[in-house]
PDB file of C-alpha atoms in Angstrom:
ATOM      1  CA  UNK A   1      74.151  -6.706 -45.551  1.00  0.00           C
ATOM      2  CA  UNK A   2      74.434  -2.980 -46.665  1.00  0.00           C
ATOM      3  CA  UNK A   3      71.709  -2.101 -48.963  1.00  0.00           C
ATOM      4  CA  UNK A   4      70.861   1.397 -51.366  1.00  0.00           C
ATOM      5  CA  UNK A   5      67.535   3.228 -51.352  1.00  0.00           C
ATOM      6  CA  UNK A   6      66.507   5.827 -53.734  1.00  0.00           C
ATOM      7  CA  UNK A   7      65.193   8.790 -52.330  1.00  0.00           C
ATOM      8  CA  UNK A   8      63.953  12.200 -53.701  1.00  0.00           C
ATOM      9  CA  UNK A   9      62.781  15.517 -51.940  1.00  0.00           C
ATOM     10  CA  UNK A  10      60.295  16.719 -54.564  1.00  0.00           C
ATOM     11  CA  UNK A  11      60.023  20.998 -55.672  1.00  0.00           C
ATOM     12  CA  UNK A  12      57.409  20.910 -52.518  1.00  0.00           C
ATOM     13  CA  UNK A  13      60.099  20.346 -49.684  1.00  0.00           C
ATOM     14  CA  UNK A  14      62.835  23.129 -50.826  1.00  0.00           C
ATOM     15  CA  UNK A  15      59.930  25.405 -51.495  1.00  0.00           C
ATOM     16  CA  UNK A  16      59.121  24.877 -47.503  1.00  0.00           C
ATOM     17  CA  UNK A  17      63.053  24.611 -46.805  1.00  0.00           C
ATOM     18  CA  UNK A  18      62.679  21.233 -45.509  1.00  0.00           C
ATOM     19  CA  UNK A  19      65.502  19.476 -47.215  1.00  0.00           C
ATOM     20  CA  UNK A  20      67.886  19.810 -43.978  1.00  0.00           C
ATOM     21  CA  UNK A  21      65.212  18.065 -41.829  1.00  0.00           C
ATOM     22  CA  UNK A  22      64.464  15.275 -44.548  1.00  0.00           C
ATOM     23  CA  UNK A  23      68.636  14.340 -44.493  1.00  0.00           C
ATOM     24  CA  UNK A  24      68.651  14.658 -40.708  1.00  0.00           C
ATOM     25  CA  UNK A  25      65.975  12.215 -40.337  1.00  0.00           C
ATOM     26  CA  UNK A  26      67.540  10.072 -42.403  1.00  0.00           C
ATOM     27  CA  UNK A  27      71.198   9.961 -41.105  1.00  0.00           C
ATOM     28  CA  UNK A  28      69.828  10.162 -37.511  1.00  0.00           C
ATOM     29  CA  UNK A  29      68.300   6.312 -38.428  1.00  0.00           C
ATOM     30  CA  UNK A  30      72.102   5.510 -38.849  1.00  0.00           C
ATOM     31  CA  UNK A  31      71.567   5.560 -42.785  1.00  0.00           C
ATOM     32  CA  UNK A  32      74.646   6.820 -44.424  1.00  0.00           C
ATOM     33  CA  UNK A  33      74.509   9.226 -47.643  1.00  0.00           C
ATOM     34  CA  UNK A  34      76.527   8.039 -50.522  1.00  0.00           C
ATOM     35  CA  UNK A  35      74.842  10.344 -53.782  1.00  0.00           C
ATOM     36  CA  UNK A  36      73.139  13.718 -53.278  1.00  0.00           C
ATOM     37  CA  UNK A  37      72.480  16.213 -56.267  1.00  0.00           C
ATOM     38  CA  UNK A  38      70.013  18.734 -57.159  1.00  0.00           C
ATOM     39  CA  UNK A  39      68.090  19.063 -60.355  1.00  0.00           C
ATOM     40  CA  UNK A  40      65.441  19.461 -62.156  1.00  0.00           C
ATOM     41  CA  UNK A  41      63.565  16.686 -64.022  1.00  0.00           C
ATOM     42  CA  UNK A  42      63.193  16.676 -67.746  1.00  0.00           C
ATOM     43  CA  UNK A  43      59.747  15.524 -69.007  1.00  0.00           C
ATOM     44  CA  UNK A  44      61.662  12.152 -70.124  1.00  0.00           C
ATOM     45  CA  UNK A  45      63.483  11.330 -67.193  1.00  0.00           C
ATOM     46  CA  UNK A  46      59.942  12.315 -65.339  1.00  0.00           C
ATOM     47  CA  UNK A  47      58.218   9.488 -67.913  1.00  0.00           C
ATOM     48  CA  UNK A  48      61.284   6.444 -67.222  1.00  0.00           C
ATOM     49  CA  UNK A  49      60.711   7.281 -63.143  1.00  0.00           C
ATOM     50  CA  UNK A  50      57.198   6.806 -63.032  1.00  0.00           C
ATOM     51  CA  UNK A  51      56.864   3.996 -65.825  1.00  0.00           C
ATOM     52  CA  UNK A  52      54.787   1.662 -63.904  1.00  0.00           C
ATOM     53  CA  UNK A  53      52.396   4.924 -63.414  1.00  0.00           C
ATOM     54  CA  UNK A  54      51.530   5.277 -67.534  1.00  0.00           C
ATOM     55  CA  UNK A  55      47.513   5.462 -67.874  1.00  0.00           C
ATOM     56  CA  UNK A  56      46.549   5.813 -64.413  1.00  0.00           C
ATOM     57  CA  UNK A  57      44.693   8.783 -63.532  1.00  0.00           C
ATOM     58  CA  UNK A  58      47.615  10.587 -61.504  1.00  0.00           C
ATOM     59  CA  UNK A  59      50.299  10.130 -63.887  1.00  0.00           C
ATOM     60  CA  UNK A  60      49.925  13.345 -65.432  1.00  0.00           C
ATOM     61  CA  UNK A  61      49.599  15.593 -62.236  1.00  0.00           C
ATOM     62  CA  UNK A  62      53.142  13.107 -60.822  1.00  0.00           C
ATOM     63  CA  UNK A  63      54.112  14.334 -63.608  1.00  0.00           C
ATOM     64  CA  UNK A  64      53.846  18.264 -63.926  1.00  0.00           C
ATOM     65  CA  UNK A  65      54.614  18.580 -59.876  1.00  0.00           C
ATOM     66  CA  UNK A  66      57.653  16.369 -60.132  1.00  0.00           C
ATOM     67  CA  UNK A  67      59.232  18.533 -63.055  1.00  0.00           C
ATOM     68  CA  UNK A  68      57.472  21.840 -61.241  1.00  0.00           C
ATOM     69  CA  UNK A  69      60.842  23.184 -59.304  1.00  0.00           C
ATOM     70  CA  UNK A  70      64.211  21.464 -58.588  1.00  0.00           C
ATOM     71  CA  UNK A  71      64.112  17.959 -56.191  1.00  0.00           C
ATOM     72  CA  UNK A  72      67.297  16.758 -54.319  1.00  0.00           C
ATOM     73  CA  UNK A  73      68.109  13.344 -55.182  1.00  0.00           C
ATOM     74  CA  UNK A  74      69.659  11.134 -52.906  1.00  0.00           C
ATOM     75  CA  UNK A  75      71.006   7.799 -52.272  1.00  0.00           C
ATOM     76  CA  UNK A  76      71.658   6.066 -48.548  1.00  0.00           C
ATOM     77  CA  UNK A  77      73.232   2.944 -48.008  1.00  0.00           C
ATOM     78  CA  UNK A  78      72.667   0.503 -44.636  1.00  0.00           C
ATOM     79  CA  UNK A  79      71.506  -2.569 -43.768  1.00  0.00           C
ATOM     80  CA  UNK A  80      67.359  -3.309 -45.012  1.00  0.00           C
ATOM     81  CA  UNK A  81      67.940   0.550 -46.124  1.00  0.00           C
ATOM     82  CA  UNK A  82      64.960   0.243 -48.423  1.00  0.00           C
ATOM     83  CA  UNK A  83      62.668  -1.242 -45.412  1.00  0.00           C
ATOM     84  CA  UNK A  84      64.421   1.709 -43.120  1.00  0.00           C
ATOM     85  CA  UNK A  85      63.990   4.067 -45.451  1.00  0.00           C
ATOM     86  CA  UNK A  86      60.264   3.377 -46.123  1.00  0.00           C
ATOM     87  CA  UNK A  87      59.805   3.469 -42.275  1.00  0.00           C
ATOM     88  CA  UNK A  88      61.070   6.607 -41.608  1.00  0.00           C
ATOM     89  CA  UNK A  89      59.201   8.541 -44.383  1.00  0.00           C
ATOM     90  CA  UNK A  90      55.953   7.316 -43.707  1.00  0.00           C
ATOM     91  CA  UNK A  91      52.851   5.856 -45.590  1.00  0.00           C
ATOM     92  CA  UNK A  92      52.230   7.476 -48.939  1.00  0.00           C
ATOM     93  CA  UNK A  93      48.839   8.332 -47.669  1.00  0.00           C
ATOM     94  CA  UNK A  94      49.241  11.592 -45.408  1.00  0.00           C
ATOM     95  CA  UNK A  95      46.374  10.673 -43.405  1.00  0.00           C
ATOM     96  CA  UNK A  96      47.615   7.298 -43.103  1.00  0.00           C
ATOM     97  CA  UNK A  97      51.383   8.193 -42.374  1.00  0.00           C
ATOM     98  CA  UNK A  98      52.318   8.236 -38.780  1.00  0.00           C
ATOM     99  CA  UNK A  99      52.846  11.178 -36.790  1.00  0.00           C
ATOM    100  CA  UNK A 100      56.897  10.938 -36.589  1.00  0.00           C
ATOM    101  CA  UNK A 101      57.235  10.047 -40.138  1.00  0.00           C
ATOM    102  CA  UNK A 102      58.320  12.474 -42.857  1.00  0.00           C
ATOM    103  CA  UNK A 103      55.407  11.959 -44.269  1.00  0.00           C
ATOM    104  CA  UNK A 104      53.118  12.020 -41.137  1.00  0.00           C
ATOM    105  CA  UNK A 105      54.949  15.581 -39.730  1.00  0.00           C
ATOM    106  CA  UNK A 106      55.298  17.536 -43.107  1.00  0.00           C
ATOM    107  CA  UNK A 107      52.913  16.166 -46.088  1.00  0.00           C
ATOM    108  CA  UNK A 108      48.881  16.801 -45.795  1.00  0.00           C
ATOM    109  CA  UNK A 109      48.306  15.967 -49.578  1.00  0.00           C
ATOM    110  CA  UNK A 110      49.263  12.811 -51.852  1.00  0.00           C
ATOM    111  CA  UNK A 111      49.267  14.533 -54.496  1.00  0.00           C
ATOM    112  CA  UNK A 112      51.843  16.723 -53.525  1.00  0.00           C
ATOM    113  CA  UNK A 113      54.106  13.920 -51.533  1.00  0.00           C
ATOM    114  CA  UNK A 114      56.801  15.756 -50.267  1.00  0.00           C
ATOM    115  CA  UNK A 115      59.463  12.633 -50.837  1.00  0.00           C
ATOM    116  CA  UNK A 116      59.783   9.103 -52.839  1.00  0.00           C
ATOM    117  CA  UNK A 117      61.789   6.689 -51.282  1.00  0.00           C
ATOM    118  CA  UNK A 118      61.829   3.210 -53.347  1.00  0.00           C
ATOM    119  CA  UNK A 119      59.729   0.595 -53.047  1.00  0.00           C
ATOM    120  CA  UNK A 120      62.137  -2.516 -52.995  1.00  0.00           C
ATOM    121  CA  UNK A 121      65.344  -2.740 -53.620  1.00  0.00           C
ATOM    122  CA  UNK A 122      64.642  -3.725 -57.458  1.00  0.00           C
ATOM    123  CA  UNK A 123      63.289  -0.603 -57.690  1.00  0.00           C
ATOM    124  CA  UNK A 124      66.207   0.865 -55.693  1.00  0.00           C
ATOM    125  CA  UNK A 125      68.531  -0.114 -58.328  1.00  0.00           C
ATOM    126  CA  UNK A 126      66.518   0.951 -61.098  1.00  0.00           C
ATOM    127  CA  UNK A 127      65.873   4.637 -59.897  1.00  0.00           C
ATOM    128  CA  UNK A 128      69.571   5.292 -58.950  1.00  0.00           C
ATOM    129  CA  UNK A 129      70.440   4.124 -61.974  1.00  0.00           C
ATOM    130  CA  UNK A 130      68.092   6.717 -63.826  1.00  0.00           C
ATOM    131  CA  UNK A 131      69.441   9.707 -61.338  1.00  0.00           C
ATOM    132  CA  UNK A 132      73.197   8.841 -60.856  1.00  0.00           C
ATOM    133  CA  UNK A 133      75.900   7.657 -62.653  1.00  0.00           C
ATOM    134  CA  UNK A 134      78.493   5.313 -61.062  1.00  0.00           C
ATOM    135  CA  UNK A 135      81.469   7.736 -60.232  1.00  0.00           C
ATOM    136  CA  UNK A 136      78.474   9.730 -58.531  1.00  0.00           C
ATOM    137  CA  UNK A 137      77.888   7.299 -55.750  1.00  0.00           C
ATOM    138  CA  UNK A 138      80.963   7.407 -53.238  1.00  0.00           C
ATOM    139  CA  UNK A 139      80.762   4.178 -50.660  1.00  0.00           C
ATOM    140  CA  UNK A 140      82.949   6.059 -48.234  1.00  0.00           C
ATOM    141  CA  UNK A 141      84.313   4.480 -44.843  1.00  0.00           C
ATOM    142  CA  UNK A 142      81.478   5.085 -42.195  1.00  0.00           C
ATOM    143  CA  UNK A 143      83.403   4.459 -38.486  1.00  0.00           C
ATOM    144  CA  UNK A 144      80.066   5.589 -36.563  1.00  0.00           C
ATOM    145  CA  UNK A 145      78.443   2.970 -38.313  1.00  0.00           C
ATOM    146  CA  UNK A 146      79.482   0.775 -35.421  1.00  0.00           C
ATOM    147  CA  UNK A 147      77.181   2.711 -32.876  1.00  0.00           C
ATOM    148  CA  UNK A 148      74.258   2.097 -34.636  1.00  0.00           C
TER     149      UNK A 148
END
């Protein structure tokens, strides 16, 4: 059963022009795009996203780099996508990411993670909810999906 993930390229990746290879790695999994938009992150909207963060010792520094520069927010759609999508970008933990990740090829420090990608799909729904509105998230009629 299709699925959504959440996904973000944080100010890191367009300041290294990586947001082409993040998307390609993605749809290349068979993952289709349904939401894409770039922004940049109020303080507040920075707060809601990392919530469960609030009092730990990074939440400040998650916060300052997320609202540093613009991110590209995304949302893909495909079966297990939150389990895909968590494959493909790696362990949050460069040195634990695997080489062939997103993580594991471009990131070499935590606390400037390159991308989020949601956790579950609770979490799925909650962060697309925060980033996109409704009539932002076209479900559009994938035929390749039948190669994949």
């Amino acid at each position: 059963m299709a699925t959504r993930c959440f996904t973000m390229c944080k100010p890191g990746v367009l300041n290294r022009r990586l947001v082409g290879q993040v998307i390609s790695r993605l749809e290349n999994k068979g993952l289709k795009l349904v939401a894409l938009k770039m922004m940049q992150i109020s303080p507040e909207l920075a707060s809601q996203h990392y919530a469960e963060h609030k009092g730990k010792s990074f939440y400040d520094d998650l916060v300052s780099y997320i609202t540093s520069g613009p991110v590209v927010a995304m949302v893909w759609q495909g079966d297990d996508c939150v389990e895909l999508v968590r494959k493909v970008v790696g362990k949050t933990k460069p040195s634990d990411a695997e080489p062939g990740t997103i993580r594991g090829d471009f990131c070499a420090h935590t606390n400037h993670n390159i991308i989020h990608a949601s956790d579950s799909d609770a979490s799925a729904e909650r962060e697309i909810n925060l980033f996109f509105k409704q009539e932002e998230i076209i479900d559009w009629n994938d035929e390749s999906a039948l190669w994949y």
